[in-house]
Short mmCIF file of C-alpha atoms and ligand atoms in Angstrom, two decimals:
data_model
loop_
_atom_site.label_atom_id
_atom_site.label_comp_id
_atom_site.label_asym_id
_atom_site.label_seq_id
_atom_site.Cartn_x
_atom_site.Cartn_y
_atom_site.Cartn_z
CA MET A 1 -0.15 -0.09 -0.11
CA PHE A 2 1.17 3.57 -0.30
CA ILE A 3 1.09 6.78 1.86
CA GLY A 4 -1.26 8.80 0.77
CA LYS A 5 -4.16 12.16 1.56
CA PRO A 6 -5.23 11.75 5.05
CA PRO A 7 -8.01 10.04 5.29
CA GLU A 8 -11.74 12.51 6.09
CA ILE A 9 -12.47 10.65 9.50
CA PRO A 10 -11.47 11.19 12.77
CA SER A 11 -10.25 8.44 14.25
CA SER A 12 -13.04 8.10 16.74
CA ALA A 13 -14.72 6.95 13.74
CA ILE A 14 -12.71 4.80 12.23
CA THR A 15 -13.26 2.68 15.30
CA PRO A 16 -16.10 -0.01 14.04
CA LYS A 17 -18.79 1.48 15.55
CA ASP A 18 -20.32 -2.07 16.91
CA GLN A 19 -16.92 -2.36 18.61
CA TYR A 20 -16.47 0.99 20.18
CA LEU A 21 -19.95 1.28 21.25
CA ASN A 22 -19.61 -2.51 22.82
CA ARG A 23 -16.08 -1.34 24.32
CA ARG A 24 -17.43 1.71 26.22
CA GLY A 25 -20.95 -0.01 27.62
CA PHE A 26 -18.58 -3.35 28.64
CA LEU A 27 -16.21 0.23 30.60
CA ARG A 28 -19.30 1.40 31.90
CA GLY A 29 -21.07 -1.63 33.41
CA ALA A 30 -17.67 -2.66 34.77
CA ALA A 31 -17.29 0.31 36.80
CA SER A 32 -20.73 0.04 37.92
CA ALA A 33 -20.19 -3.48 39.13
CA ALA A 34 -16.78 -2.36 40.54
CA VAL A 35 -18.72 0.56 42.89
CA VAL A 36 -20.50 -2.73 44.28
CA ALA A 37 -17.61 -4.52 44.62
CA LEU A 38 -15.35 -2.68 46.48
CA GLY A 39 -16.85 0.40 48.33
CA ALA A 40 -16.19 3.94 47.10
CA GLU A 41 -12.56 3.76 48.80
CA ARG A 42 -11.43 1.13 46.87
CA LEU A 43 -12.46 2.27 43.87
CA ALA A 44 -10.58 5.82 44.10
CA GLU A 45 -7.06 3.88 44.48
CA VAL A 46 -8.40 1.31 41.44
CA LEU A 47 -9.36 4.04 39.80
CA SER A 48 -6.03 6.91 41.05
CA PRO A 49 -4.42 8.24 37.55
CA ARG A 50 -1.21 6.83 39.37
CA VAL A 51 -2.41 3.26 38.40
CA GLY A 52 -2.96 4.67 34.69
CA ALA A 53 -6.33 5.03 34.87
CA GLN A 54 -6.18 6.56 32.20
CA ALA A 55 -6.04 4.30 29.14
CA GLY A 56 -9.26 4.89 26.86
CA THR A 57 -9.48 8.31 28.07
CA LYS A 58 -10.42 10.63 24.76
CA LEU A 59 -7.34 12.07 22.85
CA GLU A 60 -7.77 15.25 20.91
CA THR A 61 -6.22 14.61 17.68
CA VAL A 62 -5.46 16.22 13.83
CA LYS A 63 -5.77 14.07 10.71
CA SER A 64 -2.03 14.04 9.45
CA PRO A 65 -0.55 13.76 6.41
CA LEU A 66 1.84 10.71 7.18
CA THR A 67 -1.26 8.75 7.69
CA THR A 68 -1.43 5.24 5.48
CA SER A 69 -4.66 5.02 3.25
CA GLY A 70 -5.94 2.28 2.03
CA GLU A 71 -5.91 -0.30 4.50
CA THR A 72 -8.30 -2.39 6.82
CA LEU A 73 -7.32 -1.23 10.30
CA THR A 74 -7.01 -4.28 12.96
CA SER A 75 -9.42 -3.88 15.75
CA VAL A 76 -9.29 -3.11 18.71
CA LYS A 77 -9.80 -6.23 20.33
CA ASP A 78 -6.84 -8.17 18.55
CA ILE A 79 -4.93 -4.78 19.00
CA THR A 80 -5.10 -4.72 22.37
CA SER A 81 -4.33 -8.58 23.54
CA TYR A 82 -2.15 -10.18 21.04
CA ASN A 83 0.58 -7.65 22.62
CA ASN A 84 4.69 -8.37 23.42
CA PHE A 85 5.62 -6.87 26.64
CA TYR A 86 7.77 -9.10 27.79
CA GLU A 87 8.19 -7.70 30.88
CA PHE A 88 4.72 -8.52 31.29
CA GLY A 89 5.23 -12.42 30.28
CA VAL A 90 5.54 -13.93 27.09
CA ASP A 91 2.90 -15.37 25.99
CA LYS A 92 0.35 -13.22 23.42
CA ASP A 93 -2.14 -12.60 26.25
CA GLN A 94 -0.40 -11.67 29.31
CA PRO A 95 0.20 -8.29 28.89
CA ALA A 96 -3.06 -7.40 28.27
CA GLN A 97 -3.94 -9.09 32.03
CA ASN A 98 -0.65 -8.16 33.38
CA ALA A 99 0.16 -4.97 32.14
CA GLY A 100 -2.57 -2.61 34.52
CA ARG A 101 0.03 -2.95 37.12
CA LEU A 102 2.28 -0.21 35.35
CA PRO A 103 2.02 2.94 36.94
CA THR A 104 1.64 5.25 34.76
CA ARG A 105 1.15 8.12 36.74
CA PRO A 106 3.15 10.20 37.75
CA TRP A 107 5.62 10.38 34.44
CA THR A 108 8.92 11.56 33.13
CA VAL A 109 11.01 10.70 30.81
CA ARG A 110 14.85 11.61 31.92
CA VAL A 111 16.91 12.96 28.78
CA ASP A 112 20.70 13.16 29.00
CA GLY A 113 23.91 12.03 27.12
CA MET A 114 25.57 14.07 24.59
CA VAL A 115 22.79 16.53 24.90
CA LYS A 116 23.51 20.90 26.01
CA LYS A 117 22.00 19.64 29.68
CA PRO A 118 20.33 16.86 30.50
CA LYS A 119 16.47 17.57 30.50
CA THR A 120 13.54 15.61 32.79
CA PHE A 121 10.34 15.79 30.61
CA ASP A 122 6.65 15.58 32.58
CA ILE A 123 3.57 13.60 30.90
CA GLU A 124 1.67 16.29 31.04
CA ALA A 125 4.41 18.46 29.00
CA LEU A 126 4.73 15.85 25.81
CA LEU A 127 1.25 15.61 25.61
CA LYS A 128 0.97 19.11 25.03
CA LEU A 129 4.17 19.82 22.95
CA ARG A 130 2.59 19.14 19.40
CA PRO A 131 -0.95 18.84 18.15
CA LEU A 132 -1.40 14.77 18.39
CA GLU A 133 -2.27 13.40 15.25
CA ASP A 134 -3.97 10.22 13.67
CA ARG A 135 -1.39 8.29 11.46
CA ILE A 136 -2.60 5.06 10.60
CA TYR A 137 0.75 2.90 10.37
CA ARG A 138 1.27 -1.16 9.40
CA HIS A 139 3.30 -3.06 12.16
CA ARG A 140 5.26 -5.79 11.41
CA CYS A 141 6.85 -7.73 13.96
CA VAL A 142 9.41 -9.91 13.50
CA GLU A 143 7.65 -12.77 14.50
CA ALA A 144 5.96 -12.67 10.83
CA TRP A 145 2.08 -11.52 11.95
CA SER A 146 1.58 -7.80 11.13
CA MET A 147 -1.86 -5.25 12.22
CA VAL A 148 -2.69 -1.91 10.38
CA ILE A 149 -3.01 0.46 13.35
CA PRO A 150 -4.54 3.89 14.36
CA TRP A 151 -1.84 5.46 16.71
CA VAL A 152 -2.17 8.62 18.49
CA GLY A 153 0.90 10.71 18.10
CA TYR A 154 3.64 13.56 16.41
CA SER A 155 7.14 13.19 15.31
CA LEU A 156 9.21 11.53 17.18
CA ALA A 157 11.90 14.70 15.59
CA GLU A 158 9.74 17.00 17.67
CA PHE A 159 10.48 16.09 20.78
CA ILE A 160 14.56 15.33 20.14
CA LYS A 161 14.27 18.97 19.01
CA GLN A 162 13.05 19.33 22.74
CA CYS A 163 16.14 17.46 23.77
CA GLU A 164 19.27 19.68 21.92
CA PRO A 165 21.27 16.51 21.17
CA LEU A 166 24.55 17.44 20.49
CA SER A 167 26.47 17.06 17.21
CA SER A 168 28.20 14.77 18.22
CA ALA A 169 25.32 12.13 19.09
CA LYS A 170 25.20 10.11 16.18
CA TYR A 171 22.59 7.14 17.84
CA VAL A 172 19.74 7.91 20.69
CA GLN A 173 18.64 5.39 22.78
CA PHE A 174 14.77 4.40 24.70
CA LEU A 175 14.90 3.05 28.02
CA SER A 176 11.47 1.87 28.87
CA TYR A 177 10.30 1.37 32.95
CA TYR A 178 11.29 -1.31 34.88
CA ASP A 179 10.23 -2.13 38.58
CA LYS A 180 10.83 -6.23 39.35
CA LYS A 181 8.31 -5.67 41.86
CA VAL A 182 6.24 -4.83 39.20
CA GLU A 183 6.87 -6.52 36.20
CA LYS A 184 7.34 -9.94 38.34
CA TRP A 185 7.73 -11.68 35.28
CA ALA A 186 10.34 -9.81 33.47
CA SER A 187 13.02 -12.22 36.22
CA SER A 188 11.70 -15.57 34.07
CA THR A 189 13.44 -14.22 31.24
CA SER A 190 16.70 -13.59 30.38
CA ILE A 191 16.90 -10.76 28.95
CA PHE A 192 18.71 -8.13 30.60
CA TRP A 193 16.30 -5.09 31.81
CA PRO A 194 15.35 -2.62 31.39
CA TYR A 195 14.25 -3.09 27.62
CA SER A 196 16.73 -0.77 26.01
CA GLU A 197 16.09 0.12 21.75
CA GLY A 198 18.20 2.72 19.92
CA LEU A 199 18.24 4.65 16.31
CA ARG A 200 20.66 6.03 14.58
CA MET A 201 19.95 10.23 14.71
CA ASP A 202 18.69 10.36 11.40
CA GLU A 203 16.40 7.95 11.38
CA ALA A 204 14.92 9.31 14.49
CA MET A 205 14.55 12.27 12.99
CA HIS A 206 12.72 11.10 9.95
CA PRO A 207 8.89 12.34 10.68
CA LEU A 208 7.36 8.75 10.19
CA ALA A 209 8.99 8.06 13.25
CA LEU A 210 6.50 8.64 15.83
CA LEU A 211 6.35 9.58 19.14
CA THR A 212 3.01 7.75 20.59
CA PHE A 213 0.58 8.74 23.28
CA GLY A 214 -2.73 6.77 21.98
CA LEU A 215 -4.69 4.52 19.30
CA TYR A 216 -7.83 4.45 18.24
CA GLY A 217 -8.21 8.16 18.73
CA GLU A 218 -7.40 7.16 22.88
CA VAL A 219 -4.70 6.98 25.30
CA LEU A 220 -2.74 4.08 25.29
CA PRO A 221 -3.65 0.44 26.94
CA ASN A 222 -1.04 -0.19 29.54
CA GLN A 223 -0.06 -3.34 27.63
CA ASN A 224 0.36 -1.36 24.09
CA GLY A 225 2.87 0.53 26.31
CA ALA A 226 1.67 3.45 27.57
CA PRO A 227 1.73 6.12 28.68
CA ILE A 228 4.44 6.88 25.76
CA ARG A 229 5.95 4.50 23.27
CA ILE A 230 7.80 5.08 20.12
CA VAL A 231 6.71 3.35 16.22
CA VAL A 232 8.87 3.24 13.68
CA PRO A 233 6.81 1.65 11.33
CA TRP A 234 9.46 0.57 8.40
CA LYS A 235 11.32 -1.44 11.36
CA TYR A 236 10.48 -4.73 12.95
CA GLY A 237 8.09 -3.97 15.71
CA PHE A 238 11.10 -4.72 18.54
CA LYS A 239 12.51 -1.36 17.75
CA SER A 240 9.28 0.32 19.03
CA ALA A 241 10.04 0.22 22.48
CA LYS A 242 7.16 1.01 24.89
CA SER A 243 6.56 2.64 28.42
CA ILE A 244 9.87 4.72 27.76
CA VAL A 245 11.30 6.79 31.22
CA ALA A 246 14.73 8.01 29.39
CA VAL A 247 15.98 9.03 26.46
CA ARG A 248 19.76 9.07 25.93
CA PHE A 249 22.44 10.43 23.22
CA LEU A 250 25.10 8.71 22.11
CA ASP A 251 28.10 9.28 19.75
CA LYS A 252 28.35 4.79 19.50
CA VAL A 253 25.48 2.17 18.87
CA PRO A 254 23.81 1.69 22.02
CA PRO A 255 23.28 -1.60 23.49
CA THR A 256 19.55 -3.03 22.42
CA THR A 257 17.57 -5.49 23.59
CA TRP A 258 16.92 -8.78 20.99
CA ASN A 259 20.87 -7.89 19.70
CA ASP A 260 22.32 -8.84 22.55
CA GLN A 261 19.91 -11.14 23.01
CA ALA A 262 21.09 -13.19 19.13
CA ARG A 263 23.07 -11.03 17.44
CA SER A 264 22.80 -13.34 14.74
CA GLU A 265 19.02 -13.40 15.14
CA TYR A 266 18.37 -9.62 15.87
CA GLY A 267 21.08 -6.81 13.87
CA PHE A 268 20.45 -3.18 15.26
CA TYR A 269 18.39 -1.80 12.39
CA SER A 270 15.82 -4.48 11.84
CA ASN A 271 14.83 -2.88 8.88
CA VAL A 272 11.54 -5.12 7.89
CA ASN A 273 12.99 -6.96 4.41
CA PRO A 274 11.66 -9.31 2.61
CA ASN A 275 14.78 -10.52 0.92
CA VAL A 276 16.65 -10.71 4.17
CA ASP A 277 15.09 -14.37 6.07
CA HIS A 278 15.18 -14.47 9.93
CA PRO A 279 17.91 -17.31 10.48
CA ARG A 280 14.79 -19.45 11.47
CA TRP A 281 11.99 -18.86 9.39
CA SER A 282 11.25 -17.13 6.30
CA GLN A 283 10.26 -13.52 6.36
CA LYS A 284 9.13 -12.93 2.93
CA THR A 285 5.05 -13.62 3.97
CA GLU A 286 3.18 -12.32 7.46
CA ARG A 287 0.02 -13.15 8.52
CA ARG A 288 -2.69 -10.51 8.34
CA ILE A 289 -3.68 -10.95 12.90
CA GLY A 290 -7.46 -10.79 12.38
CA GLN A 291 -7.73 -12.76 9.48
CA PRO A 292 -8.48 -16.34 9.84
CA PHE A 293 -5.85 -19.23 9.53
CA TYR A 294 -6.35 -20.35 5.83
CA ALA A 295 -6.32 -16.38 4.91
CA GLN A 296 -3.63 -16.50 2.81
CA ARG A 297 -0.82 -14.62 3.44
CA ARG A 298 0.30 -11.53 2.97
CA THR A 299 3.92 -10.42 0.89
CA THR A 300 6.06 -8.34 3.31
CA LEU A 301 6.83 -5.00 1.72
CA MET A 302 10.46 -3.87 1.87
CA PHE A 303 10.36 -1.01 4.79
CA ASN A 304 7.25 -2.34 5.78
CA GLY A 305 5.96 -0.73 2.49
CA TYR A 306 7.36 2.66 3.08
CA GLY A 307 10.44 2.58 1.01
CA ASP A 308 9.12 6.20 -0.61
CA GLN A 309 10.13 7.31 2.54
CA VAL A 310 13.31 5.84 3.95
CA ALA A 311 14.78 3.65 1.53
CA SER A 312 17.11 7.20 0.84
CA LEU A 313 18.10 6.91 4.69
CA TYR A 314 20.62 3.30 3.33
CA ASN A 315 21.82 5.35 0.48
CA GLY A 316 24.86 2.58 -0.17
CA MET A 317 24.05 0.28 2.98
CA ASP A 318 24.67 -3.37 2.39
CA LEU A 319 21.08 -4.62 4.05
CA ARG A 320 22.45 -8.18 4.20
CA LYS A 321 25.11 -6.97 6.41
CA TYR A 322 23.89 -4.34 8.12
CA PHE A 323 20.18 -6.35 8.96
N1 LIG B 1 9.10 -2.81 24.64
C1 LIG B 1 9.09 -3.60 25.59
N2 LIG B 1 9.50 -2.62 26.86
N3 LIG B 1 9.20 -4.31 25.92
C2 LIG B 1 8.76 -5.20 25.07
O1 LIG B 1 8.96 -6.76 25.32
N4 LIG B 1 8.09 -6.16 23.08
C3 LIG B 1 8.47 -5.28 21.26
C4 LIG B 1 8.09 -3.58 21.10
N5 LIG B 1 8.29 -2.86 22.58
C5 LIG B 1 8.69 -5.02 23.59
C6 LIG B 1 8.12 -3.55 23.52
C7 LIG B 1 7.39 -6.25 20.36
S1 LIG B 1 8.92 -7.38 20.08
C8 LIG B 1 6.77 -5.57 19.58
S2 LIG B 1 6.65 -6.61 18.22
C9 LIG B 1 5.94 -4.43 19.94
O2 LIG B 1 6.91 -3.78 20.99
C10 LIG B 1 4.65 -4.84 19.61
O3 LIG B 1 3.95 -4.13 20.25
P1 LIG B 1 2.14 -4.08 20.51
O4 LIG B 1 2.18 -5.11 21.37
O5 LIG B 1 1.34 -2.65 20.79
O6 LIG B 1 1.94 -4.77 19.11
#
């Protein structure tokens, strides 16, 4: 598919209506049942913003010329119940069950390394830094499945400008929240926490790289990386770190989680590339989540279909070597 004109409709309208209403109805029903079951005091604790009660809150958004058109959106249910967020369990349905424990308020993002001056940004200030845009992107996991997700955010470049990196900074690293008491599932893996990802500066400054606060026009559910994550649509999904608490500017390639785990399987670049197979499976095709298992697999597109916009970032590079 291609990036074309923005859709004529706001994000609330692109949610399949039955799902949207069902979800609202469910939330209302669940809330009244909870009042009876818990009592007012306990309910206040449950709904406290500190534990992330904001998920589902409507966000004010504007259209974006950078949205992807012509794709059928993956349902809210699939986007929010089929997740990779290993801090909350390695099975796809575990993050939705367990990530309610993530304390999404108060939340700050620390910025350090090669910057004019280290700074700390509060999430409320970041939400207001730029108008929030509706951006539909294809999302391709290295595991050979894909979705189409209507994210909400603004270009990561807008945030990076506020960080005032030095000209010597060539890479940027993103570190996710980690507290082993909250994310007790993390310790049963061999991963070194916190989750770390990184981009070259010119990749991070590309307008398609999105600092993301929501999906389907609402605040991000915790399992999708609340309250702030990145989305890099031309790369495999693992490059898009969730629940970011620190951003560091460096002059060398930062250590990154999956590269540390298996260097021969997960490169630093990890651009979607149907011509470079994962050592254990083909990357030529993908399964679109939400479609029946017998549906034909889709052909995976170079740079996940965003080549017109991003291929020039890699001019002259051997993408087999720098996979
Ligand atoms: N970020 C953190 N902190 N922990 C993770 O396990 N998984 C990555 C990425 N970001 C992950 C993460 C992987 S493998 C993918 S495919 C995407 O998040 C999944 O994002 P989604 O669950 O919103 O679809």
